[in-house]
PDB file of C-alpha atoms and ligand atoms in Angstrom:
ATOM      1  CA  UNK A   1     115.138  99.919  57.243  1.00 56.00           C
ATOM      2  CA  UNK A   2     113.983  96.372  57.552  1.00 64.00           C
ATOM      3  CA  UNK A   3     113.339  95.072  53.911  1.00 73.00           C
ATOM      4  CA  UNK A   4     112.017  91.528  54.675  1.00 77.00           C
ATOM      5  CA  UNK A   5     108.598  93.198  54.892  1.00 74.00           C
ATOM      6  CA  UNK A   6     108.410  94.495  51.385  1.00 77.00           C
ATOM      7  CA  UNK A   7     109.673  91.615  50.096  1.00 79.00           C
ATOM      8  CA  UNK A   8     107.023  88.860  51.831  1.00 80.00           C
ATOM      9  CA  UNK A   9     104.260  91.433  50.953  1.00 77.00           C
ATOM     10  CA  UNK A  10     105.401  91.499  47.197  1.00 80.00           C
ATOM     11  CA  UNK A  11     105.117  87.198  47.343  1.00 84.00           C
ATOM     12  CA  UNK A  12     101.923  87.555  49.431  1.00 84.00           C
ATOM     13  CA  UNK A  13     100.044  89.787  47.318  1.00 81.00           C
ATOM     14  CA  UNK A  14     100.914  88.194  44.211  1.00 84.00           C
ATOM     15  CA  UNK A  15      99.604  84.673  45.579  1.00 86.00           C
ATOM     16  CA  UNK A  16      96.602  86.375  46.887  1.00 86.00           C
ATOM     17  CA  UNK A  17      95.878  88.618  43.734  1.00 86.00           C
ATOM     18  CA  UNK A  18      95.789  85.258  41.568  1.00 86.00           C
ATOM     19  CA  UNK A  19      93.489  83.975  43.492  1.00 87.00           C
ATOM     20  CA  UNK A  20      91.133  87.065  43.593  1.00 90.00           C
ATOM     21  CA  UNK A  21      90.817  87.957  39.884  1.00 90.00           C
ATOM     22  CA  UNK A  22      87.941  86.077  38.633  1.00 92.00           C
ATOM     23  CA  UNK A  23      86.001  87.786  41.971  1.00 92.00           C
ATOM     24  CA  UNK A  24      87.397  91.098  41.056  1.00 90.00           C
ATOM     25  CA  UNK A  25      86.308  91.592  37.097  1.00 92.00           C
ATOM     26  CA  UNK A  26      82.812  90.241  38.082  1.00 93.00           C
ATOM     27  CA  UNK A  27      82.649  93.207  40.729  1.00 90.00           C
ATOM     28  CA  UNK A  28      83.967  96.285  38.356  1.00 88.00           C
ATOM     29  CA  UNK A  29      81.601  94.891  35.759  1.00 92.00           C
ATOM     30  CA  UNK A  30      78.653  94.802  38.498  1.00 91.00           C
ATOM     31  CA  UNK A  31      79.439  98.250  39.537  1.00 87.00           C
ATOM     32  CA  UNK A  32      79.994  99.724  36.372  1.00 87.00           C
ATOM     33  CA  UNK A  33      77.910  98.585  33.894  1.00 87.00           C
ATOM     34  CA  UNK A  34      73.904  98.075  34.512  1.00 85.00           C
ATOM     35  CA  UNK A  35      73.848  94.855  31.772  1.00 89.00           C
ATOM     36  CA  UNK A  36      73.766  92.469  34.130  1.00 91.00           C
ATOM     37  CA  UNK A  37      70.890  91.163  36.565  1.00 91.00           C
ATOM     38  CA  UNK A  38      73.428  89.847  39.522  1.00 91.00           C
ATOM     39  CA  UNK A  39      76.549  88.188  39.988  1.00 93.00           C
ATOM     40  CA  UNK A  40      74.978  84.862  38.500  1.00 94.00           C
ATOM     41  CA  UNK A  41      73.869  86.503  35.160  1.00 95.00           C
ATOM     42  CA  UNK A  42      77.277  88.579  35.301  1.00 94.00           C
ATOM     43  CA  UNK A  43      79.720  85.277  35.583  1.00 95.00           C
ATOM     44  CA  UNK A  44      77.550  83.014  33.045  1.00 95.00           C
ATOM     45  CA  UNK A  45      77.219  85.761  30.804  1.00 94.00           C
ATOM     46  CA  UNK A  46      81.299  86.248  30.829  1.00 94.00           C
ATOM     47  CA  UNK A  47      81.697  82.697  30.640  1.00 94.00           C
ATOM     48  CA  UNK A  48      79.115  82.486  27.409  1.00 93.00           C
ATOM     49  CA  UNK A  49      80.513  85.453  25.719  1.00 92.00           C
ATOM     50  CA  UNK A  50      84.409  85.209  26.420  1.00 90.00           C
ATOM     51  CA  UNK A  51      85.250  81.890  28.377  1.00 91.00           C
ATOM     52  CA  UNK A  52      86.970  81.495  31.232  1.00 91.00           C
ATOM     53  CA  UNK A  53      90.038  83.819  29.919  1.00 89.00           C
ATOM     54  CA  UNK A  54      87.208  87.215  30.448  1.00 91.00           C
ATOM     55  CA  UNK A  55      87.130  86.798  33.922  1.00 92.00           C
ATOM     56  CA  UNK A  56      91.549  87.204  34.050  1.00 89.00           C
ATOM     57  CA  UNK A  57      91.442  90.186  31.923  1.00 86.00           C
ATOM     58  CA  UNK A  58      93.672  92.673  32.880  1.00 81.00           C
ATOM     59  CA  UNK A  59      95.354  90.860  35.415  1.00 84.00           C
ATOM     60  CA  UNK A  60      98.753  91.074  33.925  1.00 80.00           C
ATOM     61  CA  UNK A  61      99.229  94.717  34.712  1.00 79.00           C
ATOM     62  CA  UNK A  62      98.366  94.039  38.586  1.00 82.00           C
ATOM     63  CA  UNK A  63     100.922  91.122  39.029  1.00 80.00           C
ATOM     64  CA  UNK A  64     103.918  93.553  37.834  1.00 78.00           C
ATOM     65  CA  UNK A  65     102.729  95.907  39.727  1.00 85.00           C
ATOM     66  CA  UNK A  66     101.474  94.183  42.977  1.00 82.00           C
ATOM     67  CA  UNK A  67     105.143  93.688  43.688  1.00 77.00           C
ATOM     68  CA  UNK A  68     105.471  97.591  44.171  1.00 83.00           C
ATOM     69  CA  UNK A  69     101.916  97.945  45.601  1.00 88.00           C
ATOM     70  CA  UNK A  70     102.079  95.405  47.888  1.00 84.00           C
ATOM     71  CA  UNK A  71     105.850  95.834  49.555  1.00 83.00           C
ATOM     72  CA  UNK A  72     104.532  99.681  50.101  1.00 89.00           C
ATOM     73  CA  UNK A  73     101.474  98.573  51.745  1.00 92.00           C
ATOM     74  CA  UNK A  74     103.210  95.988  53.616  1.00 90.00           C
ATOM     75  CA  UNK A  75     106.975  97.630  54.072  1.00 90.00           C
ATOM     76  CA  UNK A  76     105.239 101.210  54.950  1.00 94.00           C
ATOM     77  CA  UNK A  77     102.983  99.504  57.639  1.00 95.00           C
ATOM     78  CA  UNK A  78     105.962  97.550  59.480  1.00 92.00           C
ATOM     79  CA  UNK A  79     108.867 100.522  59.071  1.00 93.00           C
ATOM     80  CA  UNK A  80     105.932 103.023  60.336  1.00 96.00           C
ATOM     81  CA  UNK A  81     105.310 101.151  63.342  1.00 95.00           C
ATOM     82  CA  UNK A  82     108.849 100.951  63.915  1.00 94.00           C
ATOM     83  CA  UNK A  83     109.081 104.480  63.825  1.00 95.00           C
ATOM     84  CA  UNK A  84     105.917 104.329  66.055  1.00 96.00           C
ATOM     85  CA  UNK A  85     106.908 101.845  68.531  1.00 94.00           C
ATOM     86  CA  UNK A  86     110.509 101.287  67.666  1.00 91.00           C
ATOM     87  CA  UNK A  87     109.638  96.937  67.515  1.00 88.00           C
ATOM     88  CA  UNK A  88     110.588  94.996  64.956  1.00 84.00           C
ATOM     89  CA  UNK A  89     108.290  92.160  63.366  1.00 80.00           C
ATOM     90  CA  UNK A  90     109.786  89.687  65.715  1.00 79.00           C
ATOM     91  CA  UNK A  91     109.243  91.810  69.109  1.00 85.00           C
ATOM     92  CA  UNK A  92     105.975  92.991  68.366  1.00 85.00           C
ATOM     93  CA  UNK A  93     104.177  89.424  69.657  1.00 82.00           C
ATOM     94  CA  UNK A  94     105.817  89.990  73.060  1.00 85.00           C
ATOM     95  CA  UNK A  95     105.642  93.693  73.154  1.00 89.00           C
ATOM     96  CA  UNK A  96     102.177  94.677  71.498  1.00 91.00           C
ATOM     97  CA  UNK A  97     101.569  97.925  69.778  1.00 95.00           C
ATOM     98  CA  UNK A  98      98.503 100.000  70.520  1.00 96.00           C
ATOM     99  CA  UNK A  99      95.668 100.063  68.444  1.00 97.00           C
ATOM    100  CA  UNK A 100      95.971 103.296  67.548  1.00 97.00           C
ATOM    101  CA  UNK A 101      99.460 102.700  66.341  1.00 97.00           C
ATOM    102  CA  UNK A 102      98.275  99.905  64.229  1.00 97.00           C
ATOM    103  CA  UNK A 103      95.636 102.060  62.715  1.00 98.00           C
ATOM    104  CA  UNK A 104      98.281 105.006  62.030  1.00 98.00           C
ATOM    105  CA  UNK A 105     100.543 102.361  60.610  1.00 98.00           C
ATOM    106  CA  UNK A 106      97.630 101.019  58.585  1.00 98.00           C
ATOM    107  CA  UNK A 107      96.600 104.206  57.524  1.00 98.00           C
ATOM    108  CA  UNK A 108     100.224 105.528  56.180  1.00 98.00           C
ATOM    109  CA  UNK A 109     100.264 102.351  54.565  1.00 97.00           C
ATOM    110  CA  UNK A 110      96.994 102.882  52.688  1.00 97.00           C
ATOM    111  CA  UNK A 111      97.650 106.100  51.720  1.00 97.00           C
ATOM    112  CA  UNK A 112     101.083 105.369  49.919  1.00 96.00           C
ATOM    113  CA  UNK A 113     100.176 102.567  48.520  1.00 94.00           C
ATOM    114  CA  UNK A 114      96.879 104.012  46.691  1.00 95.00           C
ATOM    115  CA  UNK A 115      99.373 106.797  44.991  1.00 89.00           C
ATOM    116  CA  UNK A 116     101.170 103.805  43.638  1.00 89.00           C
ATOM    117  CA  UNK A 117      97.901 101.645  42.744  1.00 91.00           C
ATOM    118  CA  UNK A 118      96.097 104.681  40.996  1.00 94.00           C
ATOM    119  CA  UNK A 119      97.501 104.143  36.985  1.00 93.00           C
ATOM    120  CA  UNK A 120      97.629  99.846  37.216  1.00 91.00           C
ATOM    121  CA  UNK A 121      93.874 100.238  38.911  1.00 93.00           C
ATOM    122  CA  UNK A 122      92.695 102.319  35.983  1.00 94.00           C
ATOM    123  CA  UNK A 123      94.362  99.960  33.430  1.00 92.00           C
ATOM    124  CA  UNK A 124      93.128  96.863  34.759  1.00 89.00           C
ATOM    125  CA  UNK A 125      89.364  98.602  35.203  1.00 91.00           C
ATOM    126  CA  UNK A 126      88.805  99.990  32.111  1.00 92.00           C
ATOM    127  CA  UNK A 127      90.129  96.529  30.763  1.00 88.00           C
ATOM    128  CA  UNK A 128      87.727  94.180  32.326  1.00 86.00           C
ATOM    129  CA  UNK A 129      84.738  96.433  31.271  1.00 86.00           C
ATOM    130  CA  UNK A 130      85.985  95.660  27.710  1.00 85.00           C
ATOM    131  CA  UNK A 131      83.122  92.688  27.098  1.00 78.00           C
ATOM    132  CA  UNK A 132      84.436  91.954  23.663  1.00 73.00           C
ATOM    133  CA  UNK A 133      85.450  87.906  23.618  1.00 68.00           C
ATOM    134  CA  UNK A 134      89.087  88.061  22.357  1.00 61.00           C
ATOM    135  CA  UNK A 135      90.247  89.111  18.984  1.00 58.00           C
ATOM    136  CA  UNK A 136      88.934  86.591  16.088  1.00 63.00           C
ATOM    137  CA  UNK A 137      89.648  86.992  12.774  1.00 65.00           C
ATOM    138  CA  UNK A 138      87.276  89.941  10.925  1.00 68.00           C
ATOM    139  CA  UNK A 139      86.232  90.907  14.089  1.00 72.00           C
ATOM    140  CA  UNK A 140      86.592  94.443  14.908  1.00 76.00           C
ATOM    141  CA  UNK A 141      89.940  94.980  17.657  1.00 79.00           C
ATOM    142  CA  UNK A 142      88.862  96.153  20.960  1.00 82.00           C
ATOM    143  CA  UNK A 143      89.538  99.357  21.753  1.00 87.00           C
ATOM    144  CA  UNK A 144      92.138  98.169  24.180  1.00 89.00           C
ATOM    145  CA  UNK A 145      94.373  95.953  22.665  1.00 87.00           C
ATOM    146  CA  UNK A 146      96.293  95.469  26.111  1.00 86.00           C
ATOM    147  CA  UNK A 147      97.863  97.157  29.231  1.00 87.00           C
ATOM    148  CA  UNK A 148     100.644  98.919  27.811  1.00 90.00           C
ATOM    149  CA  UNK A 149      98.193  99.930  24.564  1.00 92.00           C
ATOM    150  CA  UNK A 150      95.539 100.925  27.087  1.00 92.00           C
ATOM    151  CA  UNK A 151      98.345 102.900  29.371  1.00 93.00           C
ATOM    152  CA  UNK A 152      99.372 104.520  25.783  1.00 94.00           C
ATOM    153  CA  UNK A 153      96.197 105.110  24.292  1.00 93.00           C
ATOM    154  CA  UNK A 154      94.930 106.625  27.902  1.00 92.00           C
ATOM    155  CA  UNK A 155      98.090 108.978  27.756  1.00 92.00           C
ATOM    156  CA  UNK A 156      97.350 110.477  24.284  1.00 93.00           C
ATOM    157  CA  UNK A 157      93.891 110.579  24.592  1.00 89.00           C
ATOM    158  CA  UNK A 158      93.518 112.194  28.279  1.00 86.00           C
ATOM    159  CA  UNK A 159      97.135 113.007  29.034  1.00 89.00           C
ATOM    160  CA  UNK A 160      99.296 112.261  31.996  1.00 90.00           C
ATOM    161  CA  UNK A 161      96.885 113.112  34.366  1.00 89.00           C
ATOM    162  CA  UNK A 162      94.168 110.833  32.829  1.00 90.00           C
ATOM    163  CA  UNK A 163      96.526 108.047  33.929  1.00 92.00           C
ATOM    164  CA  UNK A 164      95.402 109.170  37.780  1.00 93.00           C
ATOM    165  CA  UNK A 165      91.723 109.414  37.153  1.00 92.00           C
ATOM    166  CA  UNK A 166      89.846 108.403  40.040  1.00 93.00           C
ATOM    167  CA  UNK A 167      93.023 108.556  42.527  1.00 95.00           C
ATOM    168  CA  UNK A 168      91.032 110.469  44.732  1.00 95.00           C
ATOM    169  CA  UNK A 169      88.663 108.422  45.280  1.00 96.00           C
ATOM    170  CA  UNK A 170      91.040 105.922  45.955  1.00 97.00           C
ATOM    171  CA  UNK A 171      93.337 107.293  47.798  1.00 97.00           C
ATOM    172  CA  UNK A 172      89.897 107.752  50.248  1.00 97.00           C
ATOM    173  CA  UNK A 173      89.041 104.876  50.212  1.00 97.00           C
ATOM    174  CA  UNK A 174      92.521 102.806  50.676  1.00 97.00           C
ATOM    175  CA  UNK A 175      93.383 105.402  53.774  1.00 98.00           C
ATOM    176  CA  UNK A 176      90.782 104.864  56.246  1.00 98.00           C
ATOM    177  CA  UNK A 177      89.914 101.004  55.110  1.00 98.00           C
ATOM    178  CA  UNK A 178      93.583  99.863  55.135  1.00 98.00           C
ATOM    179  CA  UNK A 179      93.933 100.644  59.283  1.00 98.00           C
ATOM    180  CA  UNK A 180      90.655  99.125  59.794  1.00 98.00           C
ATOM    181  CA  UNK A 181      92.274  96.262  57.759  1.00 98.00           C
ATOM    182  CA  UNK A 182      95.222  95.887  60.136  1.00 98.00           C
ATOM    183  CA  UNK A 183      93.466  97.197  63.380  1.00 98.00           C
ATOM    184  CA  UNK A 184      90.776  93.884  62.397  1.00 98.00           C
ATOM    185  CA  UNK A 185      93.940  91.264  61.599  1.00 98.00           C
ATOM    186  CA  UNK A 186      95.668  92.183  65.093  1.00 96.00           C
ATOM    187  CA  UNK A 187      92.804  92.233  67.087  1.00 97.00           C
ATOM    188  CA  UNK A 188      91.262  88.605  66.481  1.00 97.00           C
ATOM    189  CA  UNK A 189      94.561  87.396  65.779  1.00 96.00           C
ATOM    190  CA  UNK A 190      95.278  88.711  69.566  1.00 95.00           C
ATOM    191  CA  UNK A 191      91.572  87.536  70.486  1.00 95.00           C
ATOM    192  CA  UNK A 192      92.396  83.489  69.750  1.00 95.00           C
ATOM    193  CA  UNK A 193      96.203  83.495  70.425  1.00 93.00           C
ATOM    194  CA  UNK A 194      98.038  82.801  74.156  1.00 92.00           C
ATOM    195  CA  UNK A 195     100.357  86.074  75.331  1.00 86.00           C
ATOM    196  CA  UNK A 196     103.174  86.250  73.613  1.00 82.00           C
ATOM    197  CA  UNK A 197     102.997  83.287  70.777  1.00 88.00           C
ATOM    198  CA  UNK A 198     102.886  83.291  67.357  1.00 89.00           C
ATOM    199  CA  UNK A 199      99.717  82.900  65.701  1.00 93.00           C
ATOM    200  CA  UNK A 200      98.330  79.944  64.281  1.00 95.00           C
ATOM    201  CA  UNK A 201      98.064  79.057  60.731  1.00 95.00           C
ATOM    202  CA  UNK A 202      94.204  78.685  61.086  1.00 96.00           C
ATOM    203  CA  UNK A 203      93.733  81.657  63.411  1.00 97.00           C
ATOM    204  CA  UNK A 204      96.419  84.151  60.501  1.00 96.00           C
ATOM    205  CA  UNK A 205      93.571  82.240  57.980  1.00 96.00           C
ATOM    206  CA  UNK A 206      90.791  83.623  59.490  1.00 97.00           C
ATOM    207  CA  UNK A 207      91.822  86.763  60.952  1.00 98.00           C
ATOM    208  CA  UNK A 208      92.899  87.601  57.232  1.00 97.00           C
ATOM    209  CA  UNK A 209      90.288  86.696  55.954  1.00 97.00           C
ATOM    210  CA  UNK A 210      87.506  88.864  58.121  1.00 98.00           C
ATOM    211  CA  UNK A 211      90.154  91.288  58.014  1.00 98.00           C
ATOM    212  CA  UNK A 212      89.571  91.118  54.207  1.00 97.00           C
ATOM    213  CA  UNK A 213      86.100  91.215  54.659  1.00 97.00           C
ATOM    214  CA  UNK A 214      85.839  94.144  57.558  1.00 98.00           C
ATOM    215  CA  UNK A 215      87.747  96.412  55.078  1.00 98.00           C
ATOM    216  CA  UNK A 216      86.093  95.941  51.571  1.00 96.00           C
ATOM    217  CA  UNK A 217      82.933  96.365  53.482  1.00 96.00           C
ATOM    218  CA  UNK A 218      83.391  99.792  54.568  1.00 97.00           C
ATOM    219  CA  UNK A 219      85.461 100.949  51.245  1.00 96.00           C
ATOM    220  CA  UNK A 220      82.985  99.568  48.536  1.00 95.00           C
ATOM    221  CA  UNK A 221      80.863 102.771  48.706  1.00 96.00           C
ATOM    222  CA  UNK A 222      84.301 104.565  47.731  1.00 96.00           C
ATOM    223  CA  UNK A 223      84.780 101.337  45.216  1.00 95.00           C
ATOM    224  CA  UNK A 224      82.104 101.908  43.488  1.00 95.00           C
ATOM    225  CA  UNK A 225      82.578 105.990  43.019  1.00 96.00           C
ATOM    226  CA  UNK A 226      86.410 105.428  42.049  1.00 95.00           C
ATOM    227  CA  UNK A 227      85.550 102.687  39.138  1.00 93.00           C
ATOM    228  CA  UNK A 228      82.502 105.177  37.760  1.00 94.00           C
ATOM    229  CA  UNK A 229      85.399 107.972  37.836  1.00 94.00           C
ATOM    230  CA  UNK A 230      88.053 105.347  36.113  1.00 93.00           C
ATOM    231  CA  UNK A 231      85.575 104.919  33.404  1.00 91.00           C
ATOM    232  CA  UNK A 232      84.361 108.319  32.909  1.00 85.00           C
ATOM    233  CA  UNK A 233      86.021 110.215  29.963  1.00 69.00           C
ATOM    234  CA  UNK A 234      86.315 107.290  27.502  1.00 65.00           C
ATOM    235  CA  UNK A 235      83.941 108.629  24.916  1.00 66.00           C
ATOM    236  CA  UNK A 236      82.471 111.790  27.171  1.00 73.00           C
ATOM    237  CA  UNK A 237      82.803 112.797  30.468  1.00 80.00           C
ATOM    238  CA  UNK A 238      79.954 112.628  32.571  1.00 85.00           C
ATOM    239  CA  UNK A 239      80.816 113.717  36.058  1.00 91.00           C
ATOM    240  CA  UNK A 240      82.224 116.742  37.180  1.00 90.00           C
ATOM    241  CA  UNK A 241      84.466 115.308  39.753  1.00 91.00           C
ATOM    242  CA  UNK A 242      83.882 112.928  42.752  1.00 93.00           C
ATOM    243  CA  UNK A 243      81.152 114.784  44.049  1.00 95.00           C
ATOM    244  CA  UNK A 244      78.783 115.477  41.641  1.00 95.00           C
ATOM    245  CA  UNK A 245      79.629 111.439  40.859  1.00 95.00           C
ATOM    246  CA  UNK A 246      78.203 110.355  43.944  1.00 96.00           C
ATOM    247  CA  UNK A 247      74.911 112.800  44.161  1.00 96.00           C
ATOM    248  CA  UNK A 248      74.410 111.541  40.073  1.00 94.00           C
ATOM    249  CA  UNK A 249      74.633 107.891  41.178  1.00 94.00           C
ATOM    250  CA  UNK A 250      71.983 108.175  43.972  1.00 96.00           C
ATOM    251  CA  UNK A 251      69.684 110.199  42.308  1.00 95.00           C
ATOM    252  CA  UNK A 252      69.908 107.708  39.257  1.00 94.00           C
ATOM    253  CA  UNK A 253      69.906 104.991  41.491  1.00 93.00           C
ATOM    254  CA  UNK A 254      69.013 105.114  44.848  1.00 95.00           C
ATOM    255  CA  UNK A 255      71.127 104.843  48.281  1.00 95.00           C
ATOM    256  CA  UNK A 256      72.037 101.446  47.417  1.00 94.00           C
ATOM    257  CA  UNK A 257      74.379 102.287  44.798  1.00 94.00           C
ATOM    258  CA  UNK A 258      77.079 102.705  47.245  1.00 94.00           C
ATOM    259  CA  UNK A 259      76.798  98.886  48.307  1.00 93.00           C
ATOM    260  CA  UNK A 260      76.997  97.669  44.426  1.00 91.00           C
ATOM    261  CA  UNK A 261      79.254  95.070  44.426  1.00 87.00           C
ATOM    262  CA  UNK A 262      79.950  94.052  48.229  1.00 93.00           C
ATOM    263  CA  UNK A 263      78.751  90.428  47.769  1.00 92.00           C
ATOM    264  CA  UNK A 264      81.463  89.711  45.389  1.00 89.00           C
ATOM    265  CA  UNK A 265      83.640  92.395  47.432  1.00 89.00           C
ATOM    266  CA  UNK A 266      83.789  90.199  50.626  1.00 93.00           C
ATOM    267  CA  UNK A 267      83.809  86.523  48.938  1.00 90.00           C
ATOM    268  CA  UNK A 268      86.663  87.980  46.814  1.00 90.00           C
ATOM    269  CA  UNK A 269      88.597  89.132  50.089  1.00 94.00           C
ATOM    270  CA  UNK A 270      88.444  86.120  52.592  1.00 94.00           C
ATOM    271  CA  UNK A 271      90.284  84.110  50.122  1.00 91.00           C
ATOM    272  CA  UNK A 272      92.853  86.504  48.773  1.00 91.00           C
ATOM    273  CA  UNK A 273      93.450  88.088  52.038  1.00 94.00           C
ATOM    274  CA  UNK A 274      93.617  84.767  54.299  1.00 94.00           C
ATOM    275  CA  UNK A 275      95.990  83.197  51.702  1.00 90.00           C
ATOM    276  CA  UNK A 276      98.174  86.937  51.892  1.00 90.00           C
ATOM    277  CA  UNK A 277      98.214  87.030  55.419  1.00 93.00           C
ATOM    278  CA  UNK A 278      99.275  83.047  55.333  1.00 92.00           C
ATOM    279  CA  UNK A 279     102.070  83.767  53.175  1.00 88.00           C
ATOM    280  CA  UNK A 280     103.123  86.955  54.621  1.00 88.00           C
ATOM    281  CA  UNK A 281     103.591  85.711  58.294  1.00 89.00           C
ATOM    282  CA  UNK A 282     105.220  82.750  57.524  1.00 86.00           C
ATOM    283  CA  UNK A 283     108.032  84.397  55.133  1.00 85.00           C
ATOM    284  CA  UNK A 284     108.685  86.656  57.666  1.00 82.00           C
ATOM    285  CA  UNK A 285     109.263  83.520  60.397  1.00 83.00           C
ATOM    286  CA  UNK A 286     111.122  81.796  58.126  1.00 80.00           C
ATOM    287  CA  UNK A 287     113.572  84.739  57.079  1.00 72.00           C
ATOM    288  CA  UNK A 288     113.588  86.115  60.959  1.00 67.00           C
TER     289      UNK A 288
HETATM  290  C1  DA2 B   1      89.941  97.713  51.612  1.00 94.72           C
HETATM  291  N1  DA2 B   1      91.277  97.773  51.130  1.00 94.72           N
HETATM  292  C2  DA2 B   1      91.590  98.783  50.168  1.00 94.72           C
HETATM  293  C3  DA2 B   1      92.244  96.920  51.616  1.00 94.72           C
HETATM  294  N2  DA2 B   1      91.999  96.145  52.513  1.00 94.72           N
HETATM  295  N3  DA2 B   1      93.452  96.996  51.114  1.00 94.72           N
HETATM  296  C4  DA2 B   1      94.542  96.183  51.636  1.00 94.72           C
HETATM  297  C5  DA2 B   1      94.975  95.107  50.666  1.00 94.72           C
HETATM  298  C6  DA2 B   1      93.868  94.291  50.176  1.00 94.72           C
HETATM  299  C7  DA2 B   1      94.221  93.138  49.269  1.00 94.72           C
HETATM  300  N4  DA2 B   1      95.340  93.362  48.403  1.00 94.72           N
HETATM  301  C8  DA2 B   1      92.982  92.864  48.444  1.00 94.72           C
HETATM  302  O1  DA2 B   1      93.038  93.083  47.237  1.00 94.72           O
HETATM  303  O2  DA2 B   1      91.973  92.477  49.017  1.00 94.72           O
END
């Protein structure tokens, strides 16, 4: 099994997910909490209250984990299509799969990788909705102190399976989106380059980017039902499962609920997803 793949999309991810933070805690907060007029009020309001270090919270959990996250999404998308179309990353320019491969690949990919994401995404959701500026002296602690206090406290308090709360939702979410994600990367990438060449760097920019976009589009009305279930059960639990989440949230708040967020959502993922993609194709040409 090829392992250059799970190795560029550790380094891509990582680059990307840097990048996409700041985006990222402004979106859980927007779809989770109803303090905040718009993604104006939310950002000046985190810079006011907790300075520039509130919008990385909780990003330390996701860069130790993005490098398993990331190589499954990546690795498991590659080694599938292999199995699929039995090309290598190299052969697969001259010899194109089928879209439907690319979506089964994309799709296996998803799926794996969301069993993987499911703990780190809680973590680093229910500690960006902590709006407390950082610890000063006589100030009361916040109830997360950090990820591996927030993994503990979530284990004692809810038990092991607390630590997946919400992986249903995103396990629907990540399958679907993810194939649309690769099925939208090949195809303009396919679109704008000559029969059998490599991409170019601007073309693997944008087609990462709308890629990016294409997929958080459809999966923010998932988004935004997964973080409500992350959150749900810190002091009381309020839904009964994923269902009764989603008919609570449009009854509370109209159809629109499902699109909270997908501003941020897509100007978050053209960056972080061109920049992946960037990275990702070019290790690969430069270990192959
Ligand atoms: C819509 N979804 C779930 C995806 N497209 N997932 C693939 C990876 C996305 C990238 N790490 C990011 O954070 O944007």
């Amino acid at each position: 099994m090829p392992v250059e793949e799970f190795v560029a999309g550790w380094i891509s991810g990582a680059l990307g997910l840097v990048l996409g933070h700041p985006f990222d805690t402004v979106k859980v907060r927007l779809q989770t909490q109803t303090t905040y007029r718009g993604i104006v009020d939310c950002m000046v309001k985190i810079y006011r209250h907790e300075s520039l270090l509130g919008f990385f919270k909780g990003m330390s959990f996701p860069i130790a984990s993005i490098a398993v996250v990331n190589s499954v999404l990546f690795g498991v998308y590659s080694n599938t299509l292999l199995v699929l179309t039995a090309t290598s990353h190299q052969e697969r320019r001259a010899q194109p799969p089928s879209y439907t491969h690319i979506f089964l690949a994309g799709c296996t990919g998803g799926f794996l990788q969301a069993y993987c994401l499911a703990p780190f995404d809680l973590i680093k959701v229910r500690l960006q909705n902590q709006t407390e500026p950082r610890a000063q002296p006589g100030s009361p602690p916040p109830r997360y102190q950090g990820p591996v206090h927030c993994a503990a406290s979530i284990f004692r308090e809810e038990g092991p399976r607390g630590l997946f709360r919400g992986a249903w939702a995103l396990t629907l979410r990540d399958t679907p989106t993810v194939g649309i994600y690769f099925i939208t990367y090949e195809g303009l990438c396919r679109q704008y380059t000559p029969e059998g060449q490599n991409p170019s760097s601007a073309t693997v920019l944008v087609a990462g980017g709308f890629a990016g976009i294409a997929s958080w589009v459809a999966a923010t009305p998932l988004d935004v039902i997964k973080s409500r279930m992350q959150m749900d059960g810190l002091r009381r639990r309020v839904y009964q499962g994923m269902l009764d989440c989603m008919v609570s949230s449009v009854r509370q708040e109209g159809l629109g609920v499902f699109f909270r967020g997908v501003t941020i959502n897509s100007a978050r993922a053209f960056p972080v997803n061109a920049v992946t993609f960037l990275s990702y194709e070019y290790l690969l040409r430069w270990w192959g």
